[in-house]
Coordinates of C-alpha atoms in Angstrom, one line a residue:
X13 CA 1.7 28.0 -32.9
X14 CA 1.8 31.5 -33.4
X15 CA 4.6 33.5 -32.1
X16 CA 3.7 35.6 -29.2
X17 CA 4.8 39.1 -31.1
X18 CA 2.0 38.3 -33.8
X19 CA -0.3 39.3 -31.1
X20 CA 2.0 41.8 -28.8
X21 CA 4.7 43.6 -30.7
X22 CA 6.0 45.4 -28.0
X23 CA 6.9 42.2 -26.7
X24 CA 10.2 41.3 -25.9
X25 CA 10.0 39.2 -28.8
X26 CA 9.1 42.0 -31.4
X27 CA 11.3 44.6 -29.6
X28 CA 13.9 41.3 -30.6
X29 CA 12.4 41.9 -34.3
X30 CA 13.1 45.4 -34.4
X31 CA 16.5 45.6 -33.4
X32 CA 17.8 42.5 -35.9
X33 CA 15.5 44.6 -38.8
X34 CA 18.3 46.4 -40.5
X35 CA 18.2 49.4 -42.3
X36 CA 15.1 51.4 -42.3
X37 CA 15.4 52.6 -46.5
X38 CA 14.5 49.1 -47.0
X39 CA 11.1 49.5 -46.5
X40 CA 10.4 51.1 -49.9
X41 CA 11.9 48.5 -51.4
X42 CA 9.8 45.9 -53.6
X43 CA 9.4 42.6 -51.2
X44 CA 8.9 39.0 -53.0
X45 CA 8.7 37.5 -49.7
X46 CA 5.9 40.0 -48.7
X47 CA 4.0 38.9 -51.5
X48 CA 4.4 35.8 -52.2
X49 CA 3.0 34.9 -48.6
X50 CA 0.2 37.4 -49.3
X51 CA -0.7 35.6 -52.4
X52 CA -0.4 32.5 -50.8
X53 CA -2.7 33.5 -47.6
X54 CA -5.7 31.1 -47.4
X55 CA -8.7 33.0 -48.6
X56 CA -7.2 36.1 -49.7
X57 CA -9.0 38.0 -52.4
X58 CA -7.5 39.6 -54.8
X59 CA -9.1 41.3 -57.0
X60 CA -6.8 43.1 -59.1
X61 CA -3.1 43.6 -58.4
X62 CA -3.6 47.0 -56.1
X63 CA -5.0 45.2 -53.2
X64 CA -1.3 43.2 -52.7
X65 CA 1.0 45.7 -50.7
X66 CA 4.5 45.7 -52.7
X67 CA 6.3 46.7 -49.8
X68 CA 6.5 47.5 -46.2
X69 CA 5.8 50.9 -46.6
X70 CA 3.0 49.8 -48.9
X71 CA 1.8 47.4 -46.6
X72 CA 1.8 49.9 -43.8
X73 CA -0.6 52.0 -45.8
X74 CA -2.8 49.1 -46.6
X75 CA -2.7 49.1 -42.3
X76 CA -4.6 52.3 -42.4
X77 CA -6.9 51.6 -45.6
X78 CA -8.1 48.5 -43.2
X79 CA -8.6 50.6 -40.6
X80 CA -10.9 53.4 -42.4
X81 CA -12.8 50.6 -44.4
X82 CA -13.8 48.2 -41.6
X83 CA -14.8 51.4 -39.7
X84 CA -17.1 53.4 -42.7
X85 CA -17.2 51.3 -45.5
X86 CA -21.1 49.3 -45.4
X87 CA -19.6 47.2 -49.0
X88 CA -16.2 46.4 -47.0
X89 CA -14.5 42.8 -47.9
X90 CA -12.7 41.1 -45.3
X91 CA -11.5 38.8 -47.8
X92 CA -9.3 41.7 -49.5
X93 CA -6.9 42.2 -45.9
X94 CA -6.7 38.3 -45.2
X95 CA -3.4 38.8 -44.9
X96 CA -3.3 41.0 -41.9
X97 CA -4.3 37.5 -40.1
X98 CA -2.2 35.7 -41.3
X99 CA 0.7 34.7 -38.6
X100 CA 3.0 33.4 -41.2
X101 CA 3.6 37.6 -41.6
X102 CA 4.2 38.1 -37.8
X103 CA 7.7 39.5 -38.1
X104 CA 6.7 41.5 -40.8
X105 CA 4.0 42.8 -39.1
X106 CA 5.9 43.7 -36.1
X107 CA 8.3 46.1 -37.9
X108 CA 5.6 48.0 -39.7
X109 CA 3.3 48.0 -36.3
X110 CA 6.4 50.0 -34.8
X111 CA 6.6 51.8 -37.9
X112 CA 2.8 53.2 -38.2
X113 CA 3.8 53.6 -34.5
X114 CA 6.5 55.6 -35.4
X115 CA 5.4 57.7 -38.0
X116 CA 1.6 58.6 -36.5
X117 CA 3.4 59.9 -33.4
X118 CA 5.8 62.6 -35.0
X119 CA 2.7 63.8 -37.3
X120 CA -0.5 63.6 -35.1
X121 CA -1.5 64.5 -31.8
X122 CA -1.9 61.9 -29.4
X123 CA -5.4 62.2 -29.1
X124 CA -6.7 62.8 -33.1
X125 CA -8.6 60.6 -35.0
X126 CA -5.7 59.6 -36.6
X127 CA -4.2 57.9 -33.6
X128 CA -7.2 57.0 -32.0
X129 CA -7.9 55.5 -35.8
X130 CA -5.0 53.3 -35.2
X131 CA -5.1 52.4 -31.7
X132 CA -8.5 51.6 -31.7
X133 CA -8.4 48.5 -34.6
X134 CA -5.1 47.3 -33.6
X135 CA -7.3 46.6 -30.9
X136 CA -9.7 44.6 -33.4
X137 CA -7.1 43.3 -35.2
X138 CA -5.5 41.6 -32.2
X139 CA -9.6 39.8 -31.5
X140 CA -9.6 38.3 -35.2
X141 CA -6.5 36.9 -34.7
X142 CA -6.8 35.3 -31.6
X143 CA -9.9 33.6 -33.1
X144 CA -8.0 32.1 -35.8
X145 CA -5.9 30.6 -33.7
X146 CA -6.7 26.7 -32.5
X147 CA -8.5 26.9 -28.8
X148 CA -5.5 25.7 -26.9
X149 CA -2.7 27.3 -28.6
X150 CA -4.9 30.1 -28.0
X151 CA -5.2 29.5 -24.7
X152 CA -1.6 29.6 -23.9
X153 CA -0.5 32.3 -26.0
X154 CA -3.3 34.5 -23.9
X155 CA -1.9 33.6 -20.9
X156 CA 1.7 34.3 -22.0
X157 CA 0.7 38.0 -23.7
X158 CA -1.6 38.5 -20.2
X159 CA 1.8 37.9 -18.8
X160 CA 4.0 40.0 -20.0
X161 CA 1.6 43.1 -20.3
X162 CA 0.9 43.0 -16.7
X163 CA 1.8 46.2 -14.5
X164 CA 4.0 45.1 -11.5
X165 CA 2.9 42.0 -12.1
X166 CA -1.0 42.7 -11.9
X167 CA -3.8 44.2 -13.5
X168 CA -5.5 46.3 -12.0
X169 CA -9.5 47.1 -12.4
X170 CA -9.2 50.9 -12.7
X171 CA -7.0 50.1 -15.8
X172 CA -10.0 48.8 -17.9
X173 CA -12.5 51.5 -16.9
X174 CA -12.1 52.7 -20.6
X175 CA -13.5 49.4 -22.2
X176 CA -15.9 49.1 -19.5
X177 CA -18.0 51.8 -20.2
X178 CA -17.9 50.9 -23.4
X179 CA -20.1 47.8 -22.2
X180 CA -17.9 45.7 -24.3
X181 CA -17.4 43.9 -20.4
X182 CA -19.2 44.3 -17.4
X183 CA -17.7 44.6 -13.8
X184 CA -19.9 41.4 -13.1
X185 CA -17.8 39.7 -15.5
X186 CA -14.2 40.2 -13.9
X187 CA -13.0 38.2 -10.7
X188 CA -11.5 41.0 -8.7
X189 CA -9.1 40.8 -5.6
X190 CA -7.7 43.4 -3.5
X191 CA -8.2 45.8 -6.9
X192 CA -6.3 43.0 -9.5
X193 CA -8.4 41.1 -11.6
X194 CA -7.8 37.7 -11.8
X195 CA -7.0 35.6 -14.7
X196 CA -4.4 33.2 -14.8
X197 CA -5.8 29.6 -13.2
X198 CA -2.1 29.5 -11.4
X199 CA -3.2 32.6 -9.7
X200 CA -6.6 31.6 -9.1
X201 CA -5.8 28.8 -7.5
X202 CA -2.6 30.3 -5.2
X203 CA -6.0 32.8 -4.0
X204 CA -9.3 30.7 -4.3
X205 CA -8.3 26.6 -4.0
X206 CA -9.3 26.3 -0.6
X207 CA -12.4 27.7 -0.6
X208 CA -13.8 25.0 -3.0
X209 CA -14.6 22.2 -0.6
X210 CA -17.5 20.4 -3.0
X211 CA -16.3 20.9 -6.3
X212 CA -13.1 21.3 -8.4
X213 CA -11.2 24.7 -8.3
X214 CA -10.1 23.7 -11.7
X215 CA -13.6 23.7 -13.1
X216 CA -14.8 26.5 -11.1
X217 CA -11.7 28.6 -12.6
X218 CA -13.2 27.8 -15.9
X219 CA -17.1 28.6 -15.3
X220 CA -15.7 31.9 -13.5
X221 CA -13.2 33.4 -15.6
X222 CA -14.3 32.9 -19.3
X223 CA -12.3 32.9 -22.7
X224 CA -13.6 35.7 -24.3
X225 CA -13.2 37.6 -20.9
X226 CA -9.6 37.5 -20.8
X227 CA -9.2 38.1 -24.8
X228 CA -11.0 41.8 -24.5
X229 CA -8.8 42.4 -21.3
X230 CA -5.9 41.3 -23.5
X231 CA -7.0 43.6 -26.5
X232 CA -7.4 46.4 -24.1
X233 CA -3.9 46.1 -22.6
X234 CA -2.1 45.8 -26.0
X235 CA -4.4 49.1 -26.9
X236 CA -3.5 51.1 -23.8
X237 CA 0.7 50.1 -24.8
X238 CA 0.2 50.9 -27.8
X239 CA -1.1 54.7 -26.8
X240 CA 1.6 54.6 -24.0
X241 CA 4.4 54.0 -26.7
X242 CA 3.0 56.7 -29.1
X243 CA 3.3 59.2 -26.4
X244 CA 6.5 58.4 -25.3
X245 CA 7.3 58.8 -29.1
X246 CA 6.1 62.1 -29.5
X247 CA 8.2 62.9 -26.3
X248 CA 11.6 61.3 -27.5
X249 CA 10.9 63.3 -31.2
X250 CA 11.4 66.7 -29.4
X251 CA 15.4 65.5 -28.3
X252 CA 16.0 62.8 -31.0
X253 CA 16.3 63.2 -34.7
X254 CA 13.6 61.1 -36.3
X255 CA 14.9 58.9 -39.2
X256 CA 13.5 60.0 -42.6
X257 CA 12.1 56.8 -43.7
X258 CA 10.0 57.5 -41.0
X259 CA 9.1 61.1 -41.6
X260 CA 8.1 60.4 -45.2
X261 CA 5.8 57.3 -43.9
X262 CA 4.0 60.3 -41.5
X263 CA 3.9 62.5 -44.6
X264 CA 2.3 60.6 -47.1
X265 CA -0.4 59.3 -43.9
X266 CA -1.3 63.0 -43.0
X267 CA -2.9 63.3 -46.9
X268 CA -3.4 60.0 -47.2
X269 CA -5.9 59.1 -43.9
X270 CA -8.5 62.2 -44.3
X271 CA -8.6 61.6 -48.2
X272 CA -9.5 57.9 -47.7
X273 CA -11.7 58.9 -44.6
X274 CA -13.5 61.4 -47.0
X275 CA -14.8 58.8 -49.5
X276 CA -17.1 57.6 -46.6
X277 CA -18.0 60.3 -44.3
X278 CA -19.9 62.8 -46.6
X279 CA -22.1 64.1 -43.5
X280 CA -25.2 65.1 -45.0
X281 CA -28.0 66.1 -43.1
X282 CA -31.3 64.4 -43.3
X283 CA -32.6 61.6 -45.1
X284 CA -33.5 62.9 -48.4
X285 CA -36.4 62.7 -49.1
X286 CA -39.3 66.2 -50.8
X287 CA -36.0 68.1 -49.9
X288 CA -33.1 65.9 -51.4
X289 CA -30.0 66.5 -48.9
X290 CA -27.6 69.5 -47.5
X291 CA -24.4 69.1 -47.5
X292 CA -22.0 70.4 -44.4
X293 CA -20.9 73.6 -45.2
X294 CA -20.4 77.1 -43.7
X295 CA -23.6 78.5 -42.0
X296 CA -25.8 80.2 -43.4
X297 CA -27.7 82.5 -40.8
X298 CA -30.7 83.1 -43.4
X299 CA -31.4 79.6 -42.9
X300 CA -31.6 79.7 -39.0
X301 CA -34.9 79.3 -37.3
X302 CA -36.7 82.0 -35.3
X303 CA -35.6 80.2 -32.1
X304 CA -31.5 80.3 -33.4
X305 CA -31.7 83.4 -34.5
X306 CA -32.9 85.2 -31.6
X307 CA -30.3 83.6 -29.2
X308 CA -27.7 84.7 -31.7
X309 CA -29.6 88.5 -31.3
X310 CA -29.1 88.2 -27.8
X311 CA -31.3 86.8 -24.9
X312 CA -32.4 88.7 -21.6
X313 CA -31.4 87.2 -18.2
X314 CA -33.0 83.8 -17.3
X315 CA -33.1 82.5 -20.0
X316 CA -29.1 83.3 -20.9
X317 CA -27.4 79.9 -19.8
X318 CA -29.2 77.4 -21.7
X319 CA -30.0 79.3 -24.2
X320 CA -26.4 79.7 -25.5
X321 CA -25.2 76.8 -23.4
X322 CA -27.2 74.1 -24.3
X323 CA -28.9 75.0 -27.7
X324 CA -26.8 77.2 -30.0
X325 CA -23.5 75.3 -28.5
X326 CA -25.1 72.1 -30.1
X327 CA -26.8 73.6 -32.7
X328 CA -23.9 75.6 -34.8
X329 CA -21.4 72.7 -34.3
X330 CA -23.6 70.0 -35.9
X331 CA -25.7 72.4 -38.1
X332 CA -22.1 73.0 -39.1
X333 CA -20.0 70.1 -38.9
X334 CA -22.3 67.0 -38.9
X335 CA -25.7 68.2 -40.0
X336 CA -27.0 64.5 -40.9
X337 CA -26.6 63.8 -37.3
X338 CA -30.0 62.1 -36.5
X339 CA -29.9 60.2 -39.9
X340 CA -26.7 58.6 -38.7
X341 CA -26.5 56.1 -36.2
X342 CA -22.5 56.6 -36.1
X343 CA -20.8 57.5 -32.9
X344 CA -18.6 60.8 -33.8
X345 CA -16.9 63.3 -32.4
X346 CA -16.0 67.4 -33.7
X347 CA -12.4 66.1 -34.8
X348 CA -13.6 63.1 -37.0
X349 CA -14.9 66.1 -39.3
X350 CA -12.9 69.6 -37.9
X351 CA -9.4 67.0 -37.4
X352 CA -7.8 70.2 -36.5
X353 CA -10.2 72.4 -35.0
X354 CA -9.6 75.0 -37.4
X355 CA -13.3 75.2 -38.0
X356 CA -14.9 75.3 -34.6
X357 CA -12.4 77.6 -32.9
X358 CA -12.5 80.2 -36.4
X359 CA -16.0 79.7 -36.9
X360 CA -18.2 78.1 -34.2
X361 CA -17.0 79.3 -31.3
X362 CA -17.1 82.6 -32.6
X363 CA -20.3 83.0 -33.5
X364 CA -21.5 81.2 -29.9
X365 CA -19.7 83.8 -27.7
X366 CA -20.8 86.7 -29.9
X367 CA -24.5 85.3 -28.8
X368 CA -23.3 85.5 -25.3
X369 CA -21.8 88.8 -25.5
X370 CA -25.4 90.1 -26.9
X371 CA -27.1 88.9 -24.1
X372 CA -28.6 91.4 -21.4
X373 CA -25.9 91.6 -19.2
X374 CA -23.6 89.7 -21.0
X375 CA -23.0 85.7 -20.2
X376 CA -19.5 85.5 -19.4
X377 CA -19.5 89.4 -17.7
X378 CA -21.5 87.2 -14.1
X379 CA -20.9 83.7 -15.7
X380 CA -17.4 83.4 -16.8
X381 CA -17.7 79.6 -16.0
X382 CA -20.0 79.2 -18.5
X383 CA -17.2 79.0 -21.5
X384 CA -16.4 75.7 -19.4
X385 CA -19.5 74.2 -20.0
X386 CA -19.6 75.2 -23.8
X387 CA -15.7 73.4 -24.2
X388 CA -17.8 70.4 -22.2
X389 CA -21.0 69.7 -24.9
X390 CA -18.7 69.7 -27.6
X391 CA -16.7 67.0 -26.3
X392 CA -13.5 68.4 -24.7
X393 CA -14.3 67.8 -21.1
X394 CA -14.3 70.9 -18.1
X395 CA -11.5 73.0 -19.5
X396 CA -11.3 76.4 -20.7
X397 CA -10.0 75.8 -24.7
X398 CA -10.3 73.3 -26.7
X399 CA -7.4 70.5 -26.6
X400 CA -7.3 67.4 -29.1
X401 CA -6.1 65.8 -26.2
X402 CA -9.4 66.1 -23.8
X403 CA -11.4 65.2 -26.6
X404 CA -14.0 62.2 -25.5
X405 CA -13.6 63.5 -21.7
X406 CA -17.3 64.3 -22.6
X407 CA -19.7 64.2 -25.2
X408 CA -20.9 66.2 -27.8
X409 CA -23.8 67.2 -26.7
X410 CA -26.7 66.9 -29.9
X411 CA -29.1 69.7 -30.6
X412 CA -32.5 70.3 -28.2
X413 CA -35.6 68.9 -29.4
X414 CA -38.2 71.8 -30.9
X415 CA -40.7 70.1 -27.8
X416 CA -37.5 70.7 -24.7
X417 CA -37.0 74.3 -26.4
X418 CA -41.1 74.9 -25.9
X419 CA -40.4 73.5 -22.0
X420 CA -37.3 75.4 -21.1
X421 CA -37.1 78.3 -23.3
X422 CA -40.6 79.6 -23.9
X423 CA -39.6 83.1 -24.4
X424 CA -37.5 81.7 -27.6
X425 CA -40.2 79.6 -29.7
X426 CA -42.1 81.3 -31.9
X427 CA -42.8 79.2 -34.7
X428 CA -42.9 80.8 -38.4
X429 CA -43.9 78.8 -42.0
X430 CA -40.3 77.7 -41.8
X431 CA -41.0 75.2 -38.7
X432 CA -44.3 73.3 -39.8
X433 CA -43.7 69.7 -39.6
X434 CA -40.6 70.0 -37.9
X435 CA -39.3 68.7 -34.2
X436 CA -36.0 69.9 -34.1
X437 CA -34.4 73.4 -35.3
X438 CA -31.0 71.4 -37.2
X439 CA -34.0 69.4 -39.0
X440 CA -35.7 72.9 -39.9
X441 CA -32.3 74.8 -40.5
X442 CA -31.6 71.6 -42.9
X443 CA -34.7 72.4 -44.9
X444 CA -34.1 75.4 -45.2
X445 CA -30.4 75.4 -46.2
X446 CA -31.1 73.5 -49.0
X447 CA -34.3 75.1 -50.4
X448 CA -32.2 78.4 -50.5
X449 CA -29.3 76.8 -51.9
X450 CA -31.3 75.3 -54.5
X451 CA -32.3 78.6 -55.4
X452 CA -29.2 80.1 -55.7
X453 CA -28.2 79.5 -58.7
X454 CA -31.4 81.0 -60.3
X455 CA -31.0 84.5 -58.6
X456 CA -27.3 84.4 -60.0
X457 CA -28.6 83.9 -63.9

């Protein structure tokens, strides 16, 4: 049976792990046991040598390389990271879990990609290896995790309202009591027994509360620890000092996550096609439509709000950052591609309140509020700056349609050559981009 840490290191069982680990230089070292278990893992592919981690700090950066290929790569081989389901590794795995752990906190903020990279497929991780594990072992090892991860000896609804809007589980799915959702059959039965006076409570426990239920409650859980730990991490870093083992695992993740990530997420815009493909880049206002560029010029009361609000807001950060963003069916957010908001709050956010101060009166002169909303549709919830740590609060809001400009902002569409055939202005500003880039080496000759 696998041992409960394999699926919970912050068990008291992996916390066990951790303190009996030793010294911390070790984990440079070259380890035969390491690898002789990887090679030996049922199914594993291996390619050529690269793919078998050396060492715990290797294998900790082979963590991450999962992490970004299962995520953006379409060619990625599951057979390659066999290991990382293999339970024969579980202590292993535990020390380099707390070491990732470790090493993300004292280098990224809490809410970047980077540990929202992390926290996300440990989550996924913790799914595949439940279902390589036999049914009942599986069963009981759920029940024990479900056990230990319990607050005050309950779980509370609330808790999960992060997964469920994700739709990955529906309220309809969870037996709730008094706010606690019930999972355990001891506890269903203490509650429920003698209610059933036709049927078994045993079976009704089992139609009622599913398998696959209480697996995505458990990944969940071992998520929301997992973010709880990193914070309290980042917190102990300020008073402790951080062991340099540690520091130089960090190090080596800040180049090494965003250069791996960058092999993937190119973020072109469009689909090819007459015009080929732009590349994200720094703006270029010669390329802006007649719509952009007379809200950058200024806009007369009435039309103020949404014109700087809702369309340039969404328009500079994509046409900026994420141009490709209705070729794309990926879910992303302004730090996936600005990881430190250098770019939005030196470039973008610039440009957007220059628009309002143009206006006639100016937009945040009767309408301070409105800098609010324009922190809200790029992602970082009702706040007046942007914080890493309020990104997802809200969305980021994509660019209005050419046909909702025509509806809302009349006074602002006035079509030129530059617009035929188009139905959105980042689709016309993508054109255009790349027809005047193409022609810019010619002019230089």
């Amino acid at each position: 049976m696998a041992e409960v840490s394999y699926i919970n290191p912050l068990s008291n069982e992996g916390r066990q792990i951790i303190s009996q680990y030793g010294d911390l230089n070790q984990i440079f070292d070259e380890d035969e046991t390491l690898i002789d278990i990887i090679i030996h893992t049922a199914n594993q592919k291996i390619s050529d040598d690269s793919v078998i981690p050396k060492s715990y700090a290797d294998y900790a950066t082979k963590r991450m390389q999962w992490a970004i290929e299962k995520k953006n790569n379409k060619n990625y081989t599951q057979a390659e990271y066999e290991y990382l389901t293999n339970s024969e590794l579980f202590m292993q795995d535990v020390v380099i879990y707390h070491i990732l752990c470790q090493a993300i906190a004292i280098q990224f903020n809490t809410g970047s990609r980077e540990t929202r990279l992390f926290v996300e497929t440990q989550g996924t991780l913790i799914l595949e290896r439940l279902a390589k594990i036999p049914p009942m072992a599986r069963a009981d090892i759920i029940d024990e995790v479900l056990d230990e991860v319990k607050v005050d000896g309950a779980i509370n609804w609330k808790s999960l309202s992060d997964v469920i809007a994700t739709k990955k589980l529906k309220l309809t799915d969870l037996l709730i009591d008094g706010g606690e959702i019930i999972l355990q059959q001891d506890d269903f039965l203490d509650r429920f027994a003698d209610n059933f006076t036709d049927r078994s409570p045993d079976r009704m426990y089992g139609i009622l509360i599913g398998d696959s239920v209480k697996e995505q409650i458990l990944s969940r859980m071992i998520m929301q620890k997992t973010e709880e730990y990193i914070k309290r991490i980042k917190e102990m870093s300020a008073r402790i000092e951080i062991h340099p083992a540690i520091i130089e695992i960090g190090e080596k993740l800040k180049e090494f996550i965003p250069e791996e990530i960058g092999k993937y997420n190119q973020y072109y815009a469009g689909s090819g096609g007459i015009y080929g493909s732009v590349q994200a880049g720094k703006l270029n206002p010669e390329a802006f439509p007649p719509c952009i560029k007379a809200t950058v010029e200024g806009v007369s009361s009435g039309g103020r709000n949404d014109a700087i609000v809702l369309l340039l807001t969404s328009f500079a950060s994509y046409a900026r950052l994420y141009p490709r963003i209705f070729a794309s069916d990926e879910s992303v957010k302004v730090s996936d591609m600005d990881p430190d908001l250098s770019i939005t709050e030196q470039e973008i956010l610039p440009l957007i309140f220059d628009a309002a101060d143009n206006c006639t009166p100016p937009l945040f002169e009767d309408q301070p509020q409105e800098k609010i909303n324009i922190i809200s549709k790029l992602g970082f919830g009702m706040h007046d700056r942007l914080d890493i740590n309020h990104e997802g609060e809200t969305k980021w809001y994509t660019p209005m349609s050419c046909e909702k400009i025509k509806i809302h902002l009349p006074s602002l569409c006035h079509p030129d050559k530059s617009c035929k055939g188009i139905n959105n202005p980042l689709s016309c500003y993508g054109r255009k981009k790349f027809q005047l880039d193409q022609q810019a080496p010619e002019s230089e000759e």
